[in-house]
CSV table of C-alpha atoms and ligand atoms in Angstrom, one decimal:
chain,number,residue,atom,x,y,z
A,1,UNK,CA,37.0,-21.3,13.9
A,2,UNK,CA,33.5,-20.1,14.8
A,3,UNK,CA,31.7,-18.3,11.8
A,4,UNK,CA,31.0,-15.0,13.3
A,5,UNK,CA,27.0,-14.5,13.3
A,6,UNK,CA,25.9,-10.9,11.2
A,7,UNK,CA,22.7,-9.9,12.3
A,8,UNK,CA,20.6,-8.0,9.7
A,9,UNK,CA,18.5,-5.7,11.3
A,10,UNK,CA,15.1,-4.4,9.2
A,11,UNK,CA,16.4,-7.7,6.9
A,12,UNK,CA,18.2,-4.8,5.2
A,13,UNK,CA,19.7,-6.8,1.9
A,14,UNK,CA,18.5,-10.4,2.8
A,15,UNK,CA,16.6,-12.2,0.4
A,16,UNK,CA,13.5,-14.1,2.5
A,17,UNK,CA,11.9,-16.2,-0.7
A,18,UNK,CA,11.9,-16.1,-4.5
A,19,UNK,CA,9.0,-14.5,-6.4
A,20,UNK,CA,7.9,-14.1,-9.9
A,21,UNK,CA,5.3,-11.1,-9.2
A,22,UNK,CA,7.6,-8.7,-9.7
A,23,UNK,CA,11.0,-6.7,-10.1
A,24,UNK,CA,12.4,-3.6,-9.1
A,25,UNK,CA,15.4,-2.7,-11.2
A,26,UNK,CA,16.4,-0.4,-8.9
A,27,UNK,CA,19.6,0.7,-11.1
A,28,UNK,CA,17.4,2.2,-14.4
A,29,UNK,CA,14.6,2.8,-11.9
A,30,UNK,CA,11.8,0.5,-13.9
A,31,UNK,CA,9.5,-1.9,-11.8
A,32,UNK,CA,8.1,-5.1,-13.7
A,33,UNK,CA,5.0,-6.6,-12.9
A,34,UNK,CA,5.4,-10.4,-14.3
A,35,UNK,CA,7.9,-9.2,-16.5
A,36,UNK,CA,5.6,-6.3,-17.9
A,37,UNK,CA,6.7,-2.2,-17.6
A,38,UNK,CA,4.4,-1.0,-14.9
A,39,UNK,CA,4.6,1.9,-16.9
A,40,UNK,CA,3.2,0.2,-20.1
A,41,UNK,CA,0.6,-1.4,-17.8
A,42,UNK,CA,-0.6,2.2,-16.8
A,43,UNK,CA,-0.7,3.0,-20.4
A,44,UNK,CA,-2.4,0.1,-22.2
A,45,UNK,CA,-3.7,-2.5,-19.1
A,46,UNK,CA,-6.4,-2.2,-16.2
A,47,UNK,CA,-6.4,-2.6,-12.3
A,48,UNK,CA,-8.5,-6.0,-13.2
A,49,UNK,CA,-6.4,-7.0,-15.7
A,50,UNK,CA,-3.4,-6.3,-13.2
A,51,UNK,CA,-4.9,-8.4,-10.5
A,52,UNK,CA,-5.4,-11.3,-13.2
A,53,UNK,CA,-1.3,-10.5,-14.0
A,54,UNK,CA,-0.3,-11.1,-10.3
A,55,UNK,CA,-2.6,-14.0,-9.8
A,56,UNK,CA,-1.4,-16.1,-12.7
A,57,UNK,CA,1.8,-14.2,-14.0
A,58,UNK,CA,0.5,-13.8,-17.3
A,59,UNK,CA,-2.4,-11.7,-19.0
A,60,UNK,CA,-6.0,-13.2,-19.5
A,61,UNK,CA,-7.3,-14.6,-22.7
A,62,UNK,CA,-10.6,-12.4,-23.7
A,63,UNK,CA,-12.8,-15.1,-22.3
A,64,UNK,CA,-10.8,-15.9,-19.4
A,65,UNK,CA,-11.3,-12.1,-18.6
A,66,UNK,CA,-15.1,-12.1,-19.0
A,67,UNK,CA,-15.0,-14.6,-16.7
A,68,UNK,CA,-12.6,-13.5,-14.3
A,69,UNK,CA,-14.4,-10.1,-14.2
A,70,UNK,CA,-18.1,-12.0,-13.2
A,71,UNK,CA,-16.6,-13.3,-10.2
A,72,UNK,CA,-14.6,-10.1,-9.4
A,73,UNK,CA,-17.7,-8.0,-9.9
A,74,UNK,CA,-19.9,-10.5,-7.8
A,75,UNK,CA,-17.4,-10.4,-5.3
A,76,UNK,CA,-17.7,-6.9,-4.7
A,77,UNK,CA,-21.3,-6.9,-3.2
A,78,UNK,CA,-21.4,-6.6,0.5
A,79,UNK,CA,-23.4,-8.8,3.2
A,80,UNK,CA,-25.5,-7.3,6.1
A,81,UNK,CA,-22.7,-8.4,8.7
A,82,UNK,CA,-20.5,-6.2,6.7
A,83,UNK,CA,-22.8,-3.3,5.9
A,84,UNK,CA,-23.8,-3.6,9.9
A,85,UNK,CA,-20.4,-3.5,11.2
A,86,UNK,CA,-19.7,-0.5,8.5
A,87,UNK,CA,-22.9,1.9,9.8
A,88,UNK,CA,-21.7,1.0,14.0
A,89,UNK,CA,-18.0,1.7,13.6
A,90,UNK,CA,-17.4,3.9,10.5
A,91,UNK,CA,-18.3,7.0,12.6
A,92,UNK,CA,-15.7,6.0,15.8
A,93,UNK,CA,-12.5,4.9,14.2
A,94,UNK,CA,-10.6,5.3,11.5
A,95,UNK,CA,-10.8,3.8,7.6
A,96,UNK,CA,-8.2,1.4,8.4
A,97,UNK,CA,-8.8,0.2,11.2
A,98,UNK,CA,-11.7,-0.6,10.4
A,99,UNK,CA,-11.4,-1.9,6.9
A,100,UNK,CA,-8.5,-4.4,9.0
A,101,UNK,CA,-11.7,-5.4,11.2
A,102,UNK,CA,-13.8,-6.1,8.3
A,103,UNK,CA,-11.3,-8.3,6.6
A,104,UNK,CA,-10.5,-10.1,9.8
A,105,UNK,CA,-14.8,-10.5,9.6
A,106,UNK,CA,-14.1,-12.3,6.1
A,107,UNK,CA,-11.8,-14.6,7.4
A,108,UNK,CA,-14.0,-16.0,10.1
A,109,UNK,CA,-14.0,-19.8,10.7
A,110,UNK,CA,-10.8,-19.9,8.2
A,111,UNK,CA,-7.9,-21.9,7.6
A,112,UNK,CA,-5.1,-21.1,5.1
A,113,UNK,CA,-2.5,-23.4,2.7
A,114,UNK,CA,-4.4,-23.4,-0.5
A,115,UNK,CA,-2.2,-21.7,-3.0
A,116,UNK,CA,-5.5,-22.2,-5.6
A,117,UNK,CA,-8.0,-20.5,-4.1
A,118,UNK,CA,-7.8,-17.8,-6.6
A,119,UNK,CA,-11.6,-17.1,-5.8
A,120,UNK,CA,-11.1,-16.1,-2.6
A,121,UNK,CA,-7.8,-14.6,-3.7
A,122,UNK,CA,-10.6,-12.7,-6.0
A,123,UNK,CA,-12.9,-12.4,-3.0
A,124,UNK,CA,-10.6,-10.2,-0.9
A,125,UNK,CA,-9.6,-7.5,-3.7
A,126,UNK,CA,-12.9,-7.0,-4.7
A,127,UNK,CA,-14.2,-6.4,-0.7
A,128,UNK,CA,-11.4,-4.5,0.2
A,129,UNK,CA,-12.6,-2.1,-2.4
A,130,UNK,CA,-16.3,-2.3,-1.5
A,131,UNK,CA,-15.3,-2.1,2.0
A,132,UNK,CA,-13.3,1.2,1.1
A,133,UNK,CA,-16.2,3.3,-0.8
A,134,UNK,CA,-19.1,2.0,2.0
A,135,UNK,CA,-16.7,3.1,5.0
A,136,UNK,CA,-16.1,6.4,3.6
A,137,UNK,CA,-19.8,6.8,2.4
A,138,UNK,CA,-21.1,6.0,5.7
A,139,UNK,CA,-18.5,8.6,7.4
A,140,UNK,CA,-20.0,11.2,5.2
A,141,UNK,CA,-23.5,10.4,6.1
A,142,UNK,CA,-24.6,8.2,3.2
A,143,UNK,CA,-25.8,4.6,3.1
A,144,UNK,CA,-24.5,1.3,1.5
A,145,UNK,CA,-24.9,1.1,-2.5
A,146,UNK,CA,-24.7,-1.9,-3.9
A,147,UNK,CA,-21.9,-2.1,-6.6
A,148,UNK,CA,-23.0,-2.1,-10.7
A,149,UNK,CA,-22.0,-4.9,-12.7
A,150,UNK,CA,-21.7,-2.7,-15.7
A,151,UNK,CA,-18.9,-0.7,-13.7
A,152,UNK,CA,-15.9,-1.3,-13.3
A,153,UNK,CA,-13.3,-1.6,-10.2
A,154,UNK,CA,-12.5,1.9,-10.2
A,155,UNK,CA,-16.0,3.3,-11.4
A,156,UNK,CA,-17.4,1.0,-9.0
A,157,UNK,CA,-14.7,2.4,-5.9
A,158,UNK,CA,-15.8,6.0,-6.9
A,159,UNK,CA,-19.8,5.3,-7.4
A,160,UNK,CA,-19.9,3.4,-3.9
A,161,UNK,CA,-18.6,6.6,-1.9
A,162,UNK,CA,-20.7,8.9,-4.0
A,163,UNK,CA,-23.2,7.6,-5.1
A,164,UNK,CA,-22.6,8.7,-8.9
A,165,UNK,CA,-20.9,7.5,-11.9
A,166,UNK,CA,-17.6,9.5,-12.0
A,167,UNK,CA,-16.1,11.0,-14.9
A,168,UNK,CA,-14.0,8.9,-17.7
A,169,UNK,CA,-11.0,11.0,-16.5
A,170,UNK,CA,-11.9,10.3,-12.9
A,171,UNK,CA,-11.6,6.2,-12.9
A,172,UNK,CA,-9.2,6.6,-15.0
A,173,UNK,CA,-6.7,8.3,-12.5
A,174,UNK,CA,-8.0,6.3,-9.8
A,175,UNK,CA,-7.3,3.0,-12.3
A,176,UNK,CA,-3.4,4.0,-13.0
A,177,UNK,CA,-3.4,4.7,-9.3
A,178,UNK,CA,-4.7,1.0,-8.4
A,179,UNK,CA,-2.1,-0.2,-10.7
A,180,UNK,CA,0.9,1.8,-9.3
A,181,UNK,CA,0.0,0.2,-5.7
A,182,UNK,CA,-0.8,-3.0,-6.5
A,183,UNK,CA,2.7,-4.4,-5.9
A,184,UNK,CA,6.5,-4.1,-5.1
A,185,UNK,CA,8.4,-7.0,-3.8
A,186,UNK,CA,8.5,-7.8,-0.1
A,187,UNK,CA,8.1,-4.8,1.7
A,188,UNK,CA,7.0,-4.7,5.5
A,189,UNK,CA,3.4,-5.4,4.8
A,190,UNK,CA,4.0,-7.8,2.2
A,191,UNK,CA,5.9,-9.5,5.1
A,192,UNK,CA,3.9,-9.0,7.4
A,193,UNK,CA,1.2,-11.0,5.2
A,194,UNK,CA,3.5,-14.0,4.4
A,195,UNK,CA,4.3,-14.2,8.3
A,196,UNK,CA,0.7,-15.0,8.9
A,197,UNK,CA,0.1,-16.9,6.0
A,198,UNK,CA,3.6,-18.9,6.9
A,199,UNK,CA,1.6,-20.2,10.2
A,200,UNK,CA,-1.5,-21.0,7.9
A,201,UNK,CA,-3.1,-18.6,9.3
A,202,UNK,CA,-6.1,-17.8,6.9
A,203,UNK,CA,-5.4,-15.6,3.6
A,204,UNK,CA,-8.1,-12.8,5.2
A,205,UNK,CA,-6.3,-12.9,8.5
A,206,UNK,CA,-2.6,-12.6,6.3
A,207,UNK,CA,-4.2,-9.6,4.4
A,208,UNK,CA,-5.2,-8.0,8.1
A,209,UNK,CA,-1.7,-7.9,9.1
A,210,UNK,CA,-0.5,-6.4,6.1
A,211,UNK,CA,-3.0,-3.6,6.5
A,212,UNK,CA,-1.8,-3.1,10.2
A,213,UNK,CA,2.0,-3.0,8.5
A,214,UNK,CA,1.0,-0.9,5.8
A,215,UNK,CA,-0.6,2.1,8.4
A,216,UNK,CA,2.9,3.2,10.0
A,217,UNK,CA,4.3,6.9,7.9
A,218,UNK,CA,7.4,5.0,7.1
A,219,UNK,CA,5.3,3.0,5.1
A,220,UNK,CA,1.5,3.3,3.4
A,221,UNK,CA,1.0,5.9,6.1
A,222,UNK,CA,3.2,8.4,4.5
A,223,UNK,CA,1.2,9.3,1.5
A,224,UNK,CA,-1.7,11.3,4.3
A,225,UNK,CA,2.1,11.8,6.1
A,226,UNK,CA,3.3,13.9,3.1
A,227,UNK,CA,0.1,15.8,2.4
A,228,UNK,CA,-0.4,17.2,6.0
A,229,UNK,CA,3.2,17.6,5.8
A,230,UNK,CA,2.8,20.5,3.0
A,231,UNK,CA,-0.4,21.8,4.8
A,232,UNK,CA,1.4,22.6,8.1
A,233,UNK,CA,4.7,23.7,6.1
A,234,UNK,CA,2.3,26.2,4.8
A,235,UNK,CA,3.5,28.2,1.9
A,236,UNK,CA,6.6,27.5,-0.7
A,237,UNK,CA,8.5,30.5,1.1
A,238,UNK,CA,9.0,28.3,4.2
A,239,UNK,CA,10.3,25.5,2.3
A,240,UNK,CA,13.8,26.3,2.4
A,241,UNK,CA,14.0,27.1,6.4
A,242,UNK,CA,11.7,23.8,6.9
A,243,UNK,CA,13.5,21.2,5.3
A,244,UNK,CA,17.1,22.7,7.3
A,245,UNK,CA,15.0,22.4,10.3
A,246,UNK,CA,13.8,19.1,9.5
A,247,UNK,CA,17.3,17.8,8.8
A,248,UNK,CA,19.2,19.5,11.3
A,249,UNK,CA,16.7,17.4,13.9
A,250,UNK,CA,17.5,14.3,12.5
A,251,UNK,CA,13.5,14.1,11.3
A,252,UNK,CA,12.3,12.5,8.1
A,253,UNK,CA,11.1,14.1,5.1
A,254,UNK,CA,7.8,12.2,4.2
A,255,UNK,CA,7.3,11.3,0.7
A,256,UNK,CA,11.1,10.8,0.5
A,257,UNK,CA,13.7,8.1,0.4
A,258,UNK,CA,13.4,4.1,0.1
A,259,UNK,CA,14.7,1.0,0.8
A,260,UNK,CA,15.3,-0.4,-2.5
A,261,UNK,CA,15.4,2.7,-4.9
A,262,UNK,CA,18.3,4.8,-4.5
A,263,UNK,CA,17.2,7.1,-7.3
A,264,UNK,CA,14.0,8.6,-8.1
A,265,UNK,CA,11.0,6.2,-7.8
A,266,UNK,CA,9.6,5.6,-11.2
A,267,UNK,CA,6.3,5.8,-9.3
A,268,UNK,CA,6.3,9.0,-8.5
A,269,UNK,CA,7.9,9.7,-12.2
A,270,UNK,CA,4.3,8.6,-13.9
A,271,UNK,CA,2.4,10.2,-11.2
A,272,UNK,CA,4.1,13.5,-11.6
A,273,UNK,CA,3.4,12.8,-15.6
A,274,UNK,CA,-0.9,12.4,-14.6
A,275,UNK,CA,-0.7,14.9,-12.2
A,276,UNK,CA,0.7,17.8,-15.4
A,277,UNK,CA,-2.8,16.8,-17.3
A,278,UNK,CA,-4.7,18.0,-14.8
A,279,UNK,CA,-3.3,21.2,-13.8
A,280,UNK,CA,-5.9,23.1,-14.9
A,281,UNK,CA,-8.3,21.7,-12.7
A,282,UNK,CA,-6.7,22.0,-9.2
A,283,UNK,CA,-8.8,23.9,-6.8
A,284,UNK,CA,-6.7,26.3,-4.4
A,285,UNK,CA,-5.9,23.8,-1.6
A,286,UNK,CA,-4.6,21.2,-3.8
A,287,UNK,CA,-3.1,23.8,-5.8
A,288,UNK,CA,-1.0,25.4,-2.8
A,289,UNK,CA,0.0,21.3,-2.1
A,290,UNK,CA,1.6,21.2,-5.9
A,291,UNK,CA,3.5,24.3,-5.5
A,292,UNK,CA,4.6,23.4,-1.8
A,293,UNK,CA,5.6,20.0,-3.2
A,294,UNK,CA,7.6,21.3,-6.0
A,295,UNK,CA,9.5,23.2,-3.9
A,296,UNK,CA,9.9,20.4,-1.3
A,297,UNK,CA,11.5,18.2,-4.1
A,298,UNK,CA,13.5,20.5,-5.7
A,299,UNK,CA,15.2,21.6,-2.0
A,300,UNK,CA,14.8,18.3,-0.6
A,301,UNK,CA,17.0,16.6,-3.2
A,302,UNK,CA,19.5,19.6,-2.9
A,303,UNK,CA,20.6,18.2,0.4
A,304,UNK,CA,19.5,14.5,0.1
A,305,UNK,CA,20.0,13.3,-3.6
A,306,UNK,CA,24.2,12.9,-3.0
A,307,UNK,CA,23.0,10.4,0.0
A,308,UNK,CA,20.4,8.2,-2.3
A,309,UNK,CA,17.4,9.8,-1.1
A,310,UNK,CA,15.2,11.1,-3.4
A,311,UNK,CA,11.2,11.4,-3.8
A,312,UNK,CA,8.9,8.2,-3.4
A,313,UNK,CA,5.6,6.7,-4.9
A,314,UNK,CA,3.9,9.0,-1.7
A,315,UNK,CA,5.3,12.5,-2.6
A,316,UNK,CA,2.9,13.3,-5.0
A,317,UNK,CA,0.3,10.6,-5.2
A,318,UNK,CA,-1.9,13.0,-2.8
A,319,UNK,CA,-2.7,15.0,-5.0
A,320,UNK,CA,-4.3,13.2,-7.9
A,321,UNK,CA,-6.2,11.4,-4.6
A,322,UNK,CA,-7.8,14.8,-3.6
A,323,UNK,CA,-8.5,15.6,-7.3
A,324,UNK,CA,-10.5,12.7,-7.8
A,325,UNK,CA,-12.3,13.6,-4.1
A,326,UNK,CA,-10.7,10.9,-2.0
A,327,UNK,CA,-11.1,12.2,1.7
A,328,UNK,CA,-7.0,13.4,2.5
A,329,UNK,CA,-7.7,10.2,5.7
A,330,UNK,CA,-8.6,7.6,2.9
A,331,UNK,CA,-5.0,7.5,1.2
A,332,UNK,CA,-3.3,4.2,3.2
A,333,UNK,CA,-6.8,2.7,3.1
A,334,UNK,CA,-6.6,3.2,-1.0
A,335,UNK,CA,-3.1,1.6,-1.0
A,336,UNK,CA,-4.3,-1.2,1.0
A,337,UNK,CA,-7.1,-2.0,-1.4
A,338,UNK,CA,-4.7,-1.8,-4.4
A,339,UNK,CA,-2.3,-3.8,-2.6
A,340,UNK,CA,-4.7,-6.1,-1.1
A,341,UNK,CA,-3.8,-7.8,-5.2
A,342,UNK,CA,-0.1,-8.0,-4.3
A,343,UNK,CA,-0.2,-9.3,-1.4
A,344,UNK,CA,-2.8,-12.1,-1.8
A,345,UNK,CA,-0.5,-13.3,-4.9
A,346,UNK,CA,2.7,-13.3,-3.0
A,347,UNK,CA,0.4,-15.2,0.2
A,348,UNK,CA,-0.8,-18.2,-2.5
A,349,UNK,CA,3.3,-18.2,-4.5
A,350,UNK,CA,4.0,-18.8,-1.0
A,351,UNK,CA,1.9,-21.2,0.0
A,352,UNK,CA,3.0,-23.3,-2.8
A,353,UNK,CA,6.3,-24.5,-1.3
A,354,UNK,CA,5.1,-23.3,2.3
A,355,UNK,CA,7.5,-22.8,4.7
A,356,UNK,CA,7.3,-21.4,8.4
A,357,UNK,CA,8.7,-17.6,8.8
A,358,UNK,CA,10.8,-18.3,12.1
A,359,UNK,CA,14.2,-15.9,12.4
A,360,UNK,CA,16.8,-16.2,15.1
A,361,UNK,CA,17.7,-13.5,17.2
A,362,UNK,CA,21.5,-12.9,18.9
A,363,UNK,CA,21.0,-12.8,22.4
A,364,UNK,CA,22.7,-10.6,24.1
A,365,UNK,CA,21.1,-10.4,27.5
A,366,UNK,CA,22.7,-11.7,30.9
A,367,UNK,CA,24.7,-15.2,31.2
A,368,UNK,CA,22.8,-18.3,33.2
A,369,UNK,CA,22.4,-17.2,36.9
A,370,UNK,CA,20.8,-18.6,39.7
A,371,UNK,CA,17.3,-17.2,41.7
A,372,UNK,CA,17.8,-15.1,45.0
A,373,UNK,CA,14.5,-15.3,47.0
A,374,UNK,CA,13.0,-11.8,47.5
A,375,UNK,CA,13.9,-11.6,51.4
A,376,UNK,CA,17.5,-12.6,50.2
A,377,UNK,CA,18.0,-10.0,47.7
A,378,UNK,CA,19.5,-6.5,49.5
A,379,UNK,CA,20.3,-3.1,47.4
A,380,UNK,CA,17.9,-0.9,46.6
B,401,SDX,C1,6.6,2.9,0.8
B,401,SDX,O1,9.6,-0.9,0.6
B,401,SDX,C2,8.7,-0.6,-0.3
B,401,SDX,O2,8.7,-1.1,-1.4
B,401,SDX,C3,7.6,0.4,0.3
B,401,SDX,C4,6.8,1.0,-0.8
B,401,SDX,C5,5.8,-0.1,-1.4
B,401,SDX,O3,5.4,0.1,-2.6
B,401,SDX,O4,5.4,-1.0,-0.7
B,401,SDX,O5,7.6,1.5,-1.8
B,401,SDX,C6,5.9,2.1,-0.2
B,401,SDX,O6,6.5,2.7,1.9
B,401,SDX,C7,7.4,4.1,0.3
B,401,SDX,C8,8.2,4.7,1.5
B,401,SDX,C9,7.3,5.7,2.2
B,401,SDX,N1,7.9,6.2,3.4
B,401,SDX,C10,8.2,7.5,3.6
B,401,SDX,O7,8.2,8.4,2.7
B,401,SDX,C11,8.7,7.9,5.0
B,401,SDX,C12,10.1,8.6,4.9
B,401,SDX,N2,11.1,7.7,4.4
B,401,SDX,C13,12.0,7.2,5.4
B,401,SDX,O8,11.4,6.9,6.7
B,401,SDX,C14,12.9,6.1,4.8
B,401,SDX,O9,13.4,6.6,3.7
B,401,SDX,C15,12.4,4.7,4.6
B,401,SDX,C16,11.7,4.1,5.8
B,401,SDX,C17,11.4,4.7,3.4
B,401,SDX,C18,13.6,3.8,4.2
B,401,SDX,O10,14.4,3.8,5.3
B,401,SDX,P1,15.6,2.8,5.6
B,401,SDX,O11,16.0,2.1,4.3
B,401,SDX,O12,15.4,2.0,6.8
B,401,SDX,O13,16.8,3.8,5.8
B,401,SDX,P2,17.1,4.6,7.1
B,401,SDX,O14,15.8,5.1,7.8
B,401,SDX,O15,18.0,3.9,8.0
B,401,SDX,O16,17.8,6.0,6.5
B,401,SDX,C19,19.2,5.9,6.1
B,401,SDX,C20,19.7,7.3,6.3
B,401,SDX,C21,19.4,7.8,7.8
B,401,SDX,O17,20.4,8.8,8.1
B,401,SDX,P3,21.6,8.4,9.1
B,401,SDX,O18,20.9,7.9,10.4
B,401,SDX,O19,22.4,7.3,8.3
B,401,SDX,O20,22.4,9.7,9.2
B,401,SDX,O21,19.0,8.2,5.4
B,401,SDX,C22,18.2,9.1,6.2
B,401,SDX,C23,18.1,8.5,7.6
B,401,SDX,O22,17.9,9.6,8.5
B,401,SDX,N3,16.9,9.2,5.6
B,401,SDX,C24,16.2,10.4,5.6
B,401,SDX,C25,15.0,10.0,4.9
B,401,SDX,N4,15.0,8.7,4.6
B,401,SDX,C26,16.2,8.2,5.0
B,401,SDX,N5,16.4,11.6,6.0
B,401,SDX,C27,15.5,12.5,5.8
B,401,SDX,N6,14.3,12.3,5.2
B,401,SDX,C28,14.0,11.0,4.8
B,401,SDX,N7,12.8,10.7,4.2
């Protein structure tokens, strides 16, 4: 009897490799880094500290940290092919694109397969956030600033683009932020990098093709998705009529549902939490996002919680981005950076027992058949 053959499409349910990095228990809604409560890492850790996590599955000794945060912090100064490329292209295309370029740039002359190279593992985090803060700085009509060694990766994110130490409150929003994004399993991006990286393609060129995953608004690209989405809804009044529309054309709710978590996304839960402390401090556009949002939750689960489909890590996380001033086309290029740590760990657990990505498809096209010259063939 021949086994019928089940096709899987999106890989919906299929397991493609093991990892320790980390688990989503999707049932109690709590994602693990290493073992460790993302939600306790928030509290207590540090995006550095988180990046050390995923890199060896287990938190740095004090002096392995001092260490570890020399080469992060060397790593984040830039290099005139950089900074050029940055002042030509940050005016023409957009912060993704062209942060993909400049990782592609890093890769030059490149060859992947070593699951130590933790420094350029190292490297790539600390660029992509360099790459970030100069891209947007540029944009804006500012110039390259070197990164402080007495800062660190957040403060250093935030004094890049603006060219001033930010507020305690300021990096540290923009720390629990890095940590919420650093990683979650194998999602297209993360993929996306292990495909590459499966070929040996360089861990720079791995990282560009996760960017490239990340941009679509069913994935990274949802969290500007969501935001414009509550600008052009408009006011909380339209809420109710918008979200029928929405639905009743078969359109997606940005911000909303998930592959793997069929309840709320414990994400959002902690972002919601960091979003309360600041209420006070929202000016009017961000405040008229909040209220449109609430209401968007609260009516969107009314018709889409029975189905599994509730609010997601990009819901709310624009907001806390605009209150610490992050421009509302710089939100997939902040997930990139943070994720830049996820995806680099899952490219060198990979690379240990390396093994080509290389699915079959069902074909389902026409049977063999023979050529007919043109001047043969009649019909239309
Ligand atoms: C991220 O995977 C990760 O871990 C990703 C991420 C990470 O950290 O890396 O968590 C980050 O990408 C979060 C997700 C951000 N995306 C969005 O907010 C975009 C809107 N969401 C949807 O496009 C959707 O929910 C997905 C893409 C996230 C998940 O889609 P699936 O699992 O492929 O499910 P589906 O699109 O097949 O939907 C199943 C049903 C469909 O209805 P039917 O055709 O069966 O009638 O649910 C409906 C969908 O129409 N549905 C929605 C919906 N999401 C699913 N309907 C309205 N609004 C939505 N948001």
């Amino acid at each position: 009897l021949v086994q019928p053959i089940s096709v899987f499409k999106g890989l919906e349910g299929v397991y493609v490799t093991e990892s320790a990095l980390s688990l989503i228990d999707s049932e109690n809604g709590v994602l693990y880094y290493a073992g460790y409560d993302v939600k306790e890492l928030v509290e207590r850790s540090s995006f550095e500290e988180v990046v050390f996590l995923m890199l060896h599955q287990r938190l740095p000794t004090s002096s392995e940290f001092t260490e570890f945060l020399k080469l992060l912090r060397r790593s984040q100064e830039l290099e005139p092919i950089h900074i050029e490329t940055i002042r030509k292209y940050a005016g023409v295309t957009d912060i993704l694109s062209l942060l993909a370029m400049l990782i592609v740039l890093e890769g030059r002359g490149k060859i992947g397969g070593n699951s130590n190279d933790f420094n350029a593992a190292v490297n790539a985090v600390a660029k992509m956030g360099s790459f970030f803060s100069t891209i947007i700085r540029v944009r804006y009509g500012g110039d390259y600033i070197p990164p402080r060694r007495d800062l660190s990766f957040p403060e250093n994110l935030l004094y890049m683009m603006n060219g001033e130490v930010p507020s305690r409150e300021h990096a540290d929003v923009l720390d629990d932020l890095l940590i919420l994004h650093a990683e979650h399993g194998i999602p297209a991006s993360t993929f996306a990098s292990l495909v590459a990286a499966s070929t040996l393609s360089d861990l720079y060129s791995s990282i560009a093709a996760g960017i490239l995953a990340l941009k679509g608004p069913l994935h990274g690209g949802a969290s500007e998705a969501s935001y414009a989405q509550a600008l052009s809804i408009g006011s909380v009044e339209k809420v109710p009529e918008w979200v029928q529309l929405t639905l009743s054309e078969k359109k997606k709710i940005m911000g909303f549902g998930h592959r793997v978590y069929k309840i709320y996304d414990p994400r959002a839960t902690i972002v919601k939490n960091i979003i309360a402390r600041f209420m006070g401090s929202m000016n009017s556009e961000v405040k008229k996002v909040y209220e449109i949002t609430r209401a968007l939750e609260e009516y969107g689960e009314k018709y889409l919680a029975s189905r599994g489909i509730y609010p997601n890590v990009d819901l709310w996380t624009p907001i806390l981005y605009r209150m610490i001033g992050l421009p509302a086309d710089s939100f997939t290029a902040l997930f990139a950076v943070s994720r830049t740590a996820g995806w680099v760990a899952h490219i060198l657990e990979y690379w240990r027992e390396n093994k080509l990505i290389r699915p079959l498809h069902l074909y389902v096209g026409e049977r063999p058949r023979k050529y007919i010259p043109l001047e043969l063939r009649t019909g239309s």
